Coordinates of C-alpha atoms and ligand atoms in Angstrom, one line a residue:
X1 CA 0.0 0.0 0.0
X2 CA 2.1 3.4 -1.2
X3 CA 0.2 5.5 1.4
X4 CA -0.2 3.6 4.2
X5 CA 0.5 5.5 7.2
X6 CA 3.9 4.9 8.9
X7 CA 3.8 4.7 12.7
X8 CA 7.2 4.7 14.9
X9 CA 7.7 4.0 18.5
X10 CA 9.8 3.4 20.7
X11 CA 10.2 2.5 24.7
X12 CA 13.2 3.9 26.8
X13 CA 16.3 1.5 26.4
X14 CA 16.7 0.4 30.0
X15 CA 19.7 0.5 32.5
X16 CA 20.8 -3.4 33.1
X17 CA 21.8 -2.4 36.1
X18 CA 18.9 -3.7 37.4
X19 CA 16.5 -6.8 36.6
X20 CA 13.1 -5.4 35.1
X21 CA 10.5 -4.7 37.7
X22 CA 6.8 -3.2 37.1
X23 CA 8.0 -0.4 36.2
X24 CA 9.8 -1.0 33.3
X25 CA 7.4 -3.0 32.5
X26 CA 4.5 -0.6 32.6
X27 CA 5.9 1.6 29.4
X28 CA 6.6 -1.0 27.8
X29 CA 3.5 -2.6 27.7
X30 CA 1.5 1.1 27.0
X31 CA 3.7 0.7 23.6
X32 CA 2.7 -2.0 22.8
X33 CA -0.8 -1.2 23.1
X34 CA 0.0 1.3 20.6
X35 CA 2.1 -0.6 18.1
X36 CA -0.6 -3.2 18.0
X37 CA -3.3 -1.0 17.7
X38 CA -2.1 0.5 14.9
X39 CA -1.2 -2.7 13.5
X40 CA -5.3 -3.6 14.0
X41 CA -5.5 -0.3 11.6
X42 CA -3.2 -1.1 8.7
X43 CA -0.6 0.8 9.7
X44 CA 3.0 -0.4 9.1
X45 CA 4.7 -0.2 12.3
X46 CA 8.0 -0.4 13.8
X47 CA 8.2 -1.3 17.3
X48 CA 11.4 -0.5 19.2
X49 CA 12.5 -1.2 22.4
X50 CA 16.1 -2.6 24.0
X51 CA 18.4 -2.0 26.7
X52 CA 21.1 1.2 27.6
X53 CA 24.4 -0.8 28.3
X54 CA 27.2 2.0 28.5
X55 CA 27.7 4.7 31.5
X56 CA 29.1 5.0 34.8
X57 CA 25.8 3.4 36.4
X58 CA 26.4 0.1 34.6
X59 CA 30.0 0.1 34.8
X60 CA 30.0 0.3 38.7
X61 CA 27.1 -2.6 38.8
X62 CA 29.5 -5.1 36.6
X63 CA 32.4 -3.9 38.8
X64 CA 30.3 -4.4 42.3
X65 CA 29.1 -8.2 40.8
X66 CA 33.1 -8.8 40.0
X67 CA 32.2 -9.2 36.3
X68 CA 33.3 -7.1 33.0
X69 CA 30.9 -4.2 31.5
X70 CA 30.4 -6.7 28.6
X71 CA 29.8 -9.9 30.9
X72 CA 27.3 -8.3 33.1
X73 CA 25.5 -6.4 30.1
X74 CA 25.2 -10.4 28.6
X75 CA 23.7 -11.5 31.8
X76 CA 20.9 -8.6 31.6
X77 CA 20.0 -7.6 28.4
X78 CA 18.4 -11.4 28.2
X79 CA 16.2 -11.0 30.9
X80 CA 14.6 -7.5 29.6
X81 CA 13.8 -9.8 26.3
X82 CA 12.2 -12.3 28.7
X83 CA 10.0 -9.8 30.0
X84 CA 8.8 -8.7 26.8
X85 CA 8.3 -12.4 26.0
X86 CA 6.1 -13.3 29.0
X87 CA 4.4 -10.0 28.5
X88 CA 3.4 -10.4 24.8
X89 CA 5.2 -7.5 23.9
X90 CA 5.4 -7.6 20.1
X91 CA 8.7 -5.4 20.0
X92 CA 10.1 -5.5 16.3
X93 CA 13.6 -5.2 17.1
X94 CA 15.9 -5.0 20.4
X95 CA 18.5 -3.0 20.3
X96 CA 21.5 -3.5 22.6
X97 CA 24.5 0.0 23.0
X98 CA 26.9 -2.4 22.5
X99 CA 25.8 -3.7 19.6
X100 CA 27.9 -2.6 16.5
X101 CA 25.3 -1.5 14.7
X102 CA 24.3 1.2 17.5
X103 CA 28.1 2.4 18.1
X104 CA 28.2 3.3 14.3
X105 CA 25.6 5.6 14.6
X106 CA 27.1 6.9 17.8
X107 CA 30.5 7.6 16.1
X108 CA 28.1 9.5 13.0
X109 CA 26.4 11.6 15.1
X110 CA 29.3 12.9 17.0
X111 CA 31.6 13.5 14.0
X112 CA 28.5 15.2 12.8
X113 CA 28.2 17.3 15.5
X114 CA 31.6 18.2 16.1
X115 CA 31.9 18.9 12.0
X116 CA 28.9 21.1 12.2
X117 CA 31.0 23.4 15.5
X118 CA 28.6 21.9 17.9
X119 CA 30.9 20.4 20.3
X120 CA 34.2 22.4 22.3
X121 CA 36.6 20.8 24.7
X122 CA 36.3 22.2 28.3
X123 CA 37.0 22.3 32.0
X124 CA 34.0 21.7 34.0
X125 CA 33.2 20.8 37.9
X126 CA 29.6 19.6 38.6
X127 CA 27.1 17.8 40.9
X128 CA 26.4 14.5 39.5
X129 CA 24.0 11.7 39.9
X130 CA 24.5 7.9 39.0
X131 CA 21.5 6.4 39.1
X132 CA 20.4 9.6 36.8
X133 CA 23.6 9.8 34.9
X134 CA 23.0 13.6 34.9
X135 CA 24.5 16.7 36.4
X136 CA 22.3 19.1 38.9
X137 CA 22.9 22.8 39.5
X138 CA 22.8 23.2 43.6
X139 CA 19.7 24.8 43.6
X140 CA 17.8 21.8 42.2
X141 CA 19.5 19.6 44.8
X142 CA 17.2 18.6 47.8
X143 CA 16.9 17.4 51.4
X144 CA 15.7 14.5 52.9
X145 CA 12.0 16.5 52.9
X146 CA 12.3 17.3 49.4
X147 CA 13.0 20.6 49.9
X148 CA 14.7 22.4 46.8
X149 CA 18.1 23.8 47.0
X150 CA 17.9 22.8 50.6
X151 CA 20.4 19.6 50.8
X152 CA 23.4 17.4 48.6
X153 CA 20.4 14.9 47.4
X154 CA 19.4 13.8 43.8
X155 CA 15.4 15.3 43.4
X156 CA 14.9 11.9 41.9
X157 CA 16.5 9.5 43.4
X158 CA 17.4 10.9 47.3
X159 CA 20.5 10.1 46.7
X160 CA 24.1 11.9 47.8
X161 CA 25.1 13.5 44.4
X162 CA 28.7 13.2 43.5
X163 CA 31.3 16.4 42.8
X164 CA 32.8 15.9 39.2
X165 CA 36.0 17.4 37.6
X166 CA 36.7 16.9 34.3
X167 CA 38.0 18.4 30.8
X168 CA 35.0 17.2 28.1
X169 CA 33.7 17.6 24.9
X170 CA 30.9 20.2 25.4
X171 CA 28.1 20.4 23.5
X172 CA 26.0 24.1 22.2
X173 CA 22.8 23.2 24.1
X174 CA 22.7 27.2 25.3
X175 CA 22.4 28.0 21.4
X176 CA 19.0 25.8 21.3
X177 CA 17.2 27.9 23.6
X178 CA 14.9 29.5 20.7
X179 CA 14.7 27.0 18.3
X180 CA 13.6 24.9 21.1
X181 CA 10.8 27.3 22.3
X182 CA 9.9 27.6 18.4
X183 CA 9.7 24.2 18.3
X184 CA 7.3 23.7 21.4
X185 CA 5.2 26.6 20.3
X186 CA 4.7 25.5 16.5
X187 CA 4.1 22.0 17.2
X188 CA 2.3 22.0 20.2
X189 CA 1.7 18.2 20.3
X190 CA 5.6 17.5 20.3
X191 CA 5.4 17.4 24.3
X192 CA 2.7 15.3 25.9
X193 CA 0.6 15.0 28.1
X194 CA 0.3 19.6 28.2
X195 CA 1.2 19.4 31.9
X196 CA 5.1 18.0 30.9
X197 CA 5.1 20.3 27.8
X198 CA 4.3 23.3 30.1
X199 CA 7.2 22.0 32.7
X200 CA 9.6 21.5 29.3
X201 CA 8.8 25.6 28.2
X202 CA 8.9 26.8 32.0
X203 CA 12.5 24.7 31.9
X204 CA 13.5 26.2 28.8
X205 CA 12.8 29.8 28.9
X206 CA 14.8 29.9 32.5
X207 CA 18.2 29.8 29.9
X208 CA 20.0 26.6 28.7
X209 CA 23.8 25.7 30.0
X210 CA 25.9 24.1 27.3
X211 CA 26.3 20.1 28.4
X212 CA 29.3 17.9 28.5
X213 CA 28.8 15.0 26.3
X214 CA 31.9 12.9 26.7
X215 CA 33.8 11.2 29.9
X216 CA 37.6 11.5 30.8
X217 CA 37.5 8.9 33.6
X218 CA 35.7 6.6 32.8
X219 CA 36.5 3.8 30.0
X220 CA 32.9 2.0 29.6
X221 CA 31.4 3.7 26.4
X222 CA 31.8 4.8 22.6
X223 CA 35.7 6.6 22.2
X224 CA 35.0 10.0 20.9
X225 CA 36.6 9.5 17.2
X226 CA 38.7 12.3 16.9
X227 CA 40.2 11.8 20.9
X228 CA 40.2 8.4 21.9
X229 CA 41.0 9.2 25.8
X230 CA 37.2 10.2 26.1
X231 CA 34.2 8.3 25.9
X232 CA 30.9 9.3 24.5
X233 CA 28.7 10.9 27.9
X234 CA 25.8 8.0 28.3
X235 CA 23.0 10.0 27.0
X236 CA 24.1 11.0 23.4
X237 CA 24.9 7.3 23.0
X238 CA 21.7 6.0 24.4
X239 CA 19.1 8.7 22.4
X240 CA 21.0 8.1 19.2
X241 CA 19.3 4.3 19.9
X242 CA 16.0 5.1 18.0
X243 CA 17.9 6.4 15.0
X244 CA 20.8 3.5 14.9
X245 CA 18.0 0.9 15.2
X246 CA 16.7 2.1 11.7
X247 CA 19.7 2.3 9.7
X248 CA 21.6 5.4 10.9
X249 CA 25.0 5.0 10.1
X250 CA 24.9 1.9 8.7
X251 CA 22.4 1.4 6.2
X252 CA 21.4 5.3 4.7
X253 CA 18.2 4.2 2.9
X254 CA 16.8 2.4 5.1
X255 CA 17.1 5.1 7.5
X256 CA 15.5 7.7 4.9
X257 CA 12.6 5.3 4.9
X258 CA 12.3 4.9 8.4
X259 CA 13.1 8.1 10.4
X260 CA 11.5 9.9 12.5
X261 CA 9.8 8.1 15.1
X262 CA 6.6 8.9 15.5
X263 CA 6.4 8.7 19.1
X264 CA 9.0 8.0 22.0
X265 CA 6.9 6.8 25.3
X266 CA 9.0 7.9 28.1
X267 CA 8.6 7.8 32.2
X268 CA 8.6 11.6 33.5
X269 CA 12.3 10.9 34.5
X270 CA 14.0 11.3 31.6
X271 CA 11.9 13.6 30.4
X272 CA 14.2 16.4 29.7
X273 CA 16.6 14.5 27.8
X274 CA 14.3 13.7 25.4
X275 CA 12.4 16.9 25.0
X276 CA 15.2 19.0 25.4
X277 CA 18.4 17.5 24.7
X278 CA 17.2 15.2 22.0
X279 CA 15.4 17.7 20.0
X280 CA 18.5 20.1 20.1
X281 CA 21.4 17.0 19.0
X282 CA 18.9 16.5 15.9
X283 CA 18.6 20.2 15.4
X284 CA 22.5 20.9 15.5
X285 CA 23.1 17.8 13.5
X286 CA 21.0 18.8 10.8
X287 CA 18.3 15.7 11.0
X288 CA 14.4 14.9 11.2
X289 CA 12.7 15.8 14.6
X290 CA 10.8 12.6 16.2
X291 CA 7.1 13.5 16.1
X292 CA 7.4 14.0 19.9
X293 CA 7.4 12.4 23.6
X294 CA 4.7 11.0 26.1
X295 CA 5.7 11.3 29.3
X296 CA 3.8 9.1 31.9
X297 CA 4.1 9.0 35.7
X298 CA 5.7 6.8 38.3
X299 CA 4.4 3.5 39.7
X300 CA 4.4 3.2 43.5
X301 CA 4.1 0.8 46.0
X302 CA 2.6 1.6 49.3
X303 CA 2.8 5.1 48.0
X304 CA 6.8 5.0 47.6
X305 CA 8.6 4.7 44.4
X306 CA 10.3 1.2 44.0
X307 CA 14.1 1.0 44.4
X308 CA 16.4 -1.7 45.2
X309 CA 17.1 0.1 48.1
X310 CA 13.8 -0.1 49.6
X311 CA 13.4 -3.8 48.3
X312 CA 10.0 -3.3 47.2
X313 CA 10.3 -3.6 43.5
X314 CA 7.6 -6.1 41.7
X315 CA 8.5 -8.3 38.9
X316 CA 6.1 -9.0 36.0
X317 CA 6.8 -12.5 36.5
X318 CA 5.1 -12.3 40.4
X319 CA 1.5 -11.2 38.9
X320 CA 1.6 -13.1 35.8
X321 CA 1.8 -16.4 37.7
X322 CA -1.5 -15.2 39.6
X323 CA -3.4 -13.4 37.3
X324 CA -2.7 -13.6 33.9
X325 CA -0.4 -12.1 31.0
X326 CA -4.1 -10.5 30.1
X327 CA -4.9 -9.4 33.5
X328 CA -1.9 -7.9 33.8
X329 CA -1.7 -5.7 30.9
X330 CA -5.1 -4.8 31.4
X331 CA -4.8 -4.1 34.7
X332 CA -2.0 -1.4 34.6
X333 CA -3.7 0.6 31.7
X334 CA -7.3 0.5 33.2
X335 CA -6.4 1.2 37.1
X336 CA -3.4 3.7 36.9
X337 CA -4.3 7.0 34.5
X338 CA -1.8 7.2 31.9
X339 CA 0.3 10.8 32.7
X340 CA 0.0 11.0 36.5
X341 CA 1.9 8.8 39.0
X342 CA -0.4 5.9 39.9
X343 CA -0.4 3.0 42.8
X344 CA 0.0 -0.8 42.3
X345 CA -1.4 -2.9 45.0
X346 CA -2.5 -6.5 45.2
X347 CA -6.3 -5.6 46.2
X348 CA -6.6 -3.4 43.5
X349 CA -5.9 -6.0 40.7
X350 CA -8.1 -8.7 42.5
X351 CA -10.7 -6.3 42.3
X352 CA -10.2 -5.5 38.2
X353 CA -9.6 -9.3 37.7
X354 CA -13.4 -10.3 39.1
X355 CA -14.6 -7.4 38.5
X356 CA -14.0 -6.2 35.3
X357 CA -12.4 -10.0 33.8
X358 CA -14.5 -12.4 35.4
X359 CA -17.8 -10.7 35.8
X360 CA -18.5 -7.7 32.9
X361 CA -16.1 -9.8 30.0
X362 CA -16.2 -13.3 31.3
X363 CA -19.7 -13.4 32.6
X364 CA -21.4 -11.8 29.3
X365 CA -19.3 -14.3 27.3
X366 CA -20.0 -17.5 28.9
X367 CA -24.2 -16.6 29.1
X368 CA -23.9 -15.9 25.7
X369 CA -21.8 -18.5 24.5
X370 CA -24.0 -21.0 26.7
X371 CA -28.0 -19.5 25.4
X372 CA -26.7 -20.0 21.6
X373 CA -25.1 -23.6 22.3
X374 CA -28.8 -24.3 24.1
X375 CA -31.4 -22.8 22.3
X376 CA -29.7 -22.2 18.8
X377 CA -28.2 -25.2 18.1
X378 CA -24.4 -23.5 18.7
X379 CA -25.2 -21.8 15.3
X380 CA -25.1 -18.1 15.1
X381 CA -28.2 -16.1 14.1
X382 CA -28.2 -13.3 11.5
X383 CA -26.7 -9.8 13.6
X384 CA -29.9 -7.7 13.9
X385 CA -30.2 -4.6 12.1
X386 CA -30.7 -1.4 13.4
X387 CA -34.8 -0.9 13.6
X388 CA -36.3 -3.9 14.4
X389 CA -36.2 -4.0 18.1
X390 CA -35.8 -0.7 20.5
X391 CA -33.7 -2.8 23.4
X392 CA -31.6 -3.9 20.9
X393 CA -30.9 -0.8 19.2
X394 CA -30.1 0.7 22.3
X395 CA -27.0 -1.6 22.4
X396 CA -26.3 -1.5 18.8
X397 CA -25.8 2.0 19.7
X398 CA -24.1 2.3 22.0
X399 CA -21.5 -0.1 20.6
X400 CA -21.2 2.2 18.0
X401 CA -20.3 5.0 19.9
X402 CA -18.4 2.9 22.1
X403 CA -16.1 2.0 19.1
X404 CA -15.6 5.3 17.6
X405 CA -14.6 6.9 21.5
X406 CA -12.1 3.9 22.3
X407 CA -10.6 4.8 18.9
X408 CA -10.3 8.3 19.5
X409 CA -9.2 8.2 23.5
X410 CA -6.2 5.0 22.6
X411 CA -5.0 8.1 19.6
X412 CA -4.9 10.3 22.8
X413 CA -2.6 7.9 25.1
X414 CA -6.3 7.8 27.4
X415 CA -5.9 4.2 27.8
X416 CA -7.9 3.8 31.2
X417 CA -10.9 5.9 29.6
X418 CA -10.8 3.9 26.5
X419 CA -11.2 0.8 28.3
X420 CA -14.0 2.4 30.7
X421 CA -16.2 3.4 27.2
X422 CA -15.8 -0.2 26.4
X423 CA -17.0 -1.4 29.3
X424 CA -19.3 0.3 28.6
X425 CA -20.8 -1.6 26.1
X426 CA -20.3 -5.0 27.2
X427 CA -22.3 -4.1 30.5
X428 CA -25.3 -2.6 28.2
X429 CA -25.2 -5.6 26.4
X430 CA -25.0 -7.7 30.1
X431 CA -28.6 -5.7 30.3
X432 CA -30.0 -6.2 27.3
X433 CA -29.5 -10.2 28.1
X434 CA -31.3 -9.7 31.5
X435 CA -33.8 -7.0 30.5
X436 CA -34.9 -9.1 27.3
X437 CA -34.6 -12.7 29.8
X438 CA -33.7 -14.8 26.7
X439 CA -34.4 -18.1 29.4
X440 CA -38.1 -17.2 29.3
X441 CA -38.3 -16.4 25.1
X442 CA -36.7 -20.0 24.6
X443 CA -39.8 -21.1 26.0
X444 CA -42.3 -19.7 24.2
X445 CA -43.8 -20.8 20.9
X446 CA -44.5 -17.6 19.8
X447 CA -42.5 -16.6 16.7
X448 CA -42.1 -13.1 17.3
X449 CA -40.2 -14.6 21.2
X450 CA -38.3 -16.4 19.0
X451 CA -37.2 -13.8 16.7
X452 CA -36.5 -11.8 19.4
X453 CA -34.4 -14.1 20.9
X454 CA -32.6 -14.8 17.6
X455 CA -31.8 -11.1 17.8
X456 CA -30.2 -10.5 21.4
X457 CA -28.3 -13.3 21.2
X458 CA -26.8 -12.3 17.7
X459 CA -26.7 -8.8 19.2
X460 CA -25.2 -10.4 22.2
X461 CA -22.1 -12.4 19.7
X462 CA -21.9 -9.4 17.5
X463 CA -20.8 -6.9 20.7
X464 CA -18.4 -9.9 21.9
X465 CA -17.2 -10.1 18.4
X466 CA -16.3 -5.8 17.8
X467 CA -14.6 -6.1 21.8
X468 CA -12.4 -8.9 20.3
X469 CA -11.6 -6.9 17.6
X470 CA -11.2 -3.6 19.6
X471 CA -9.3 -5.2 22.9
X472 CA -6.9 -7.0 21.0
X473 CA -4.2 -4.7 21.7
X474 CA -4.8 -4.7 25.0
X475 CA -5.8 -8.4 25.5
X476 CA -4.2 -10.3 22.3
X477 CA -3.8 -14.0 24.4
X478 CA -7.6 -13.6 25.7
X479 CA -8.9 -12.0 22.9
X480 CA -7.5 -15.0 20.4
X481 CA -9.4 -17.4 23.2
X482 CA -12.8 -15.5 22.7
X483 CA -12.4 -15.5 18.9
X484 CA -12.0 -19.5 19.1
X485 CA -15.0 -19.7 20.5
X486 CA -16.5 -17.2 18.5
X487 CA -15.9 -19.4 15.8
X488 CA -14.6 -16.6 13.9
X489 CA -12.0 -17.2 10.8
X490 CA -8.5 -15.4 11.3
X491 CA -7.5 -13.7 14.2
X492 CA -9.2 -10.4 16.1
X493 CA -5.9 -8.4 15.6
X494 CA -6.5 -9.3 11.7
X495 CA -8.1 -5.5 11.8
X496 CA -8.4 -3.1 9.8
X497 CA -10.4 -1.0 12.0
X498 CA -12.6 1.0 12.0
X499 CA -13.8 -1.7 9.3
X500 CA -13.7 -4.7 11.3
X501 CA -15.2 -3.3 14.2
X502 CA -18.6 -1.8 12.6
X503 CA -21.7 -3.6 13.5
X504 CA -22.9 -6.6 11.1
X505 CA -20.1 -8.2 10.8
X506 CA -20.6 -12.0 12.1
X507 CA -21.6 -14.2 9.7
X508 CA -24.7 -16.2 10.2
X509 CA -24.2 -19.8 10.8
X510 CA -20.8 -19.8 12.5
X511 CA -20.4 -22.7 15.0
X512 CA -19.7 -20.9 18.1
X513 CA -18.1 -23.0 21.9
X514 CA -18.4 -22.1 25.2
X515 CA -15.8 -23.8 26.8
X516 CA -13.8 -23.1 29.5
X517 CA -14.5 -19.6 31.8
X518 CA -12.4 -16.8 30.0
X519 CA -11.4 -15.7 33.1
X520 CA -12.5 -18.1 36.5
X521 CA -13.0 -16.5 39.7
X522 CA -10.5 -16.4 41.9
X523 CA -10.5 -16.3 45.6
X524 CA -8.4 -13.7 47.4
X525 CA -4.9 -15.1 48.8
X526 CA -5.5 -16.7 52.4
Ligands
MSP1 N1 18.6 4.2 30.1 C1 17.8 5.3 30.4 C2 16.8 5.7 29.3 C3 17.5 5.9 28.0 S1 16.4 6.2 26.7 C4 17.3 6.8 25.5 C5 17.0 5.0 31.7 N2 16.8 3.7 32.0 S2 15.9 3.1 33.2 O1 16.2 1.7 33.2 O2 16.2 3.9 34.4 O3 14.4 3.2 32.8 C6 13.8 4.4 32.7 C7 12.3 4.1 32.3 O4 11.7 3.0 32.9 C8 11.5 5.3 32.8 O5 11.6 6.4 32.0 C9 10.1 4.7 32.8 O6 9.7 4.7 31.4 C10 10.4 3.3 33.3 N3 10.3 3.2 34.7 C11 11.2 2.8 35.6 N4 10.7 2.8 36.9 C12 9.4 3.2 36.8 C13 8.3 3.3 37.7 N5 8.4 3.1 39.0 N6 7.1 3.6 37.2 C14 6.9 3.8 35.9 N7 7.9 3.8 35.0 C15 9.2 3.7 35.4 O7 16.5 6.0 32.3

């Protein structure tokens, strides 16, 4: 198809100094919502995410653990590709910073940089942070209340910041001031959600410092070409990912073809080094702006912030084995809004799980599923049409509107109100099954009971049919399960939408299954 839509993103590449936890986990499964929904539309897609391998933060790790860089990076990256396995993470590639492929593109952009005058040698002394890998000025330093400018501590991570002296490779972020503020102002949408972009221009507009983007003392990262006694600073090497992974320096057209992203989902963290410093390194070197940055909030436990320090961190693998690939996915985009920092607990998912799984999903899929295996024969009716029957129209509409909303709010990163709108439907169709009491109609000999019942049932399969379609990206392993029984040719994710999910669509006849509960109760934990 010569215009079909391109669509780009991309998760953070994550630190192996640590083993993945919820965390990680959480933006990583939001882009995969996104990659597969516009997949379901047609789109082609390119998924990336991988891990961040170089810097001072990784270096120390290996060196604590008694193990080289490279060894301990070996040991990681694996289990960040596990995760996206058990997850269902449909990532197209996974791109590792020590990969030769990525240190090309790291050695291009600098000697683009320093060709274009972006880059100086200079002395510089500075508060620095490990875990961030990033320098503070004093007066963003805090105490251990949080107050600003009021202690030696990280604002992110509460930890003691470190004083640096060293003679770098600078590069012109001061110059990028305006072009930056242009930037924000002509495209509005390149920061998201409008609280973060306001933060970026507030951020901005207080005046840039130029940033040192190479390391003197330490040896783990890219040489700078030209002087091979500094590495490459963490950050320029790690940005430069999303372009290496399609091509840059190594393989020019393809990159042609597949730069910009469309959309790098970020945690608020690292926010300004990708809507700040990113933007300015492409700027300066002379190549395509991404299509911008989503910034979502922290995950807490107990109301902290998980660290290995406060041992609280939570592994995928913990709440799979209970609930459920599906539940889990579902779980962190329905319960926690996507932009503001949201909490994890164990009650909460329970809840969702019978809730929202078992009762509203599973419970208008098994009465369905059961009433057209007893009183149909397990063949599916005709789908009503709109005009026949006023209960049923009700739900034809609102499935309608359901669809179009979901559409619209998933477009707007609103994943927890797109899932609400099509809840939405399946509890109106839930009511139409117990305001119309199919039970009784089976009974009676009347044709125009039978007709009716012909049509809430097939109105009944036709909304479980469009939430297959429309939850796929969400649900893909659950959604596969209710299409088997559907009896439904291909695969939900088979798309395109909005196509595939307009009303009429189930073809009379199919052989439909019951089976096994989507989603059994389950008992809270003793
Ligand atoms: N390596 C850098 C990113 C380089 S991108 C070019 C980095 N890595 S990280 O391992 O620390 O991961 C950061 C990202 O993981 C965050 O931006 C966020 O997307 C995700 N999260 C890590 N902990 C999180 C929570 N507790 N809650 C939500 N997301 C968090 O920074």
């Amino acid at each position: 198809m010569a215009d079909q839509p391109y669509y780009y993103v991309t998760t953070p590449i994550y630190y192996v100094n640590d083993v993945p936890h919820i965390g990680h986990a959480y933006t990583t499964v939001a882009a995969d919502v996104l990659a597969r929904w516009h997949r379901l539309r047609g789109d082609r897609v390119f998924f990336l995410t991988g891990t961040d391998e170089h810097g001072q933060k990784v270096a120390r790790t290996a060196e604590d653990k008694g193990v080289t860089p490279q060894e301990w990076c070996d040991t990681v990256a694996p289990r960040f590709e596990e995760m996206n396995a058990l997850l269902d993470v449909s990532n197209d590639d996974f791109i590792r910073t020590t990969q030769a492929r990525h240190t090309a593109g790291v050695v291009e952009i600098l000697e683009t940089l320093n060709a274009n005058g972006a880059l100086y040698l200079d002395d510089y002394e500075g508060l620095y942070c490990v875990p961030c890998e990033g320098y503070y000025t004093p007066a963003e330093l805090v105490d251990d209340a949080g107050t600003p400018g009021a202690g030696e501590l990280c604002p992110i991570h509460k930890t003691p910041v470190e004083h640096m002296k060293d003679r770098n490779w600078f590069f012109r972020l001061s110059q990028y001031q305006q072009p930056l503020l242009d930037l924000y102002e002509s495209r509005p949408d390149f920061v998201r959600p409008e609280s973060r972009r306001n933060e970026v221009v507030a951020f901005v507009r207080q005046g840039l410092e130029d940033i040192s983007f190479s390391r003197s003392k330490i040896t783990w990262g890219v040489p700078i070409p030209w002087d091979r006694d500094q590495v490459a600073y963490v950050w320029p090497d790690a940005l430069t990912n999303y372009m290496t992974a399609v091509g840059y320096g190594t393989d020019q057209a393809r990159f042609e073809r597949d730069w910009p992203a469309t959309v790098h989902m970020i945690g608020k963290d690292i926010l300004r080094f990708h809507a700040v410093i990113w933007p300015a390194m492409l700027l300066a070197a002379g190549l395509p702006l991404p299509g911008g940055v989503f910034a979502h909030g922290f995950l807490l436990v107990g109301g902290e912030k998980m660290s290995k320090t406060r041992a609280n961190q939570i592994h995928p693998a913990e709440l799979v084995e209970t609930f459920g690939v599906d539940c889990y996915r579902y779980y962190f985009l329905r319960d926690v809004s996507f932009g503001p920092d949201g909490s994890f607990s164990w009650e909460s998912i329970l809840e969702r799980y019978n809730g929202d799984l078992a009762n509203d999903l599973g419970n208008l899929a098994s009465r369905v599923l059961n009433m057209v295996e007893r009183y149909l024969g397990a063949r599916a009716p005709a789908v009503p049409a709109a005009g026949d029957d006023p209960a049923v129209d009700k739900l034809v509409d609102a499935v309608g509107e359901a669809a179009a909303e979901y559409g619209r709010l998933i477009d707007d990163f609103d994943f927890d109100d797109a899932l609400t709108v099509l809840w939405g439907a399946m509890r109106a169709a839930n009511r139409l099954v117990e305001d119309t009491e199919p039970w009784h109609l089976a009974k009676s000999e009347d044709p125009a009971d039978r007709r009716r019942l012909e049509a809430v049932l097939g109105a009944g399969l036709e909304t479980l049919r469009i939430v297959a379609v429309l939850l796929s990206p969400v649900m893909p392993g659950a959604c596969a399960r209710l299409w088997d029984k559907l009896g439904l040719d291909g695969s939900p994710s088979d798309g395109p939408v909005p196509a595939a999910a307009l009303w009429g669509g189930f073809p009379e006849g199919t052989a439909v299954t019951k089976g096994d509960a989507l989603f059994p109760r389950m008992d809270a934990p003793a």
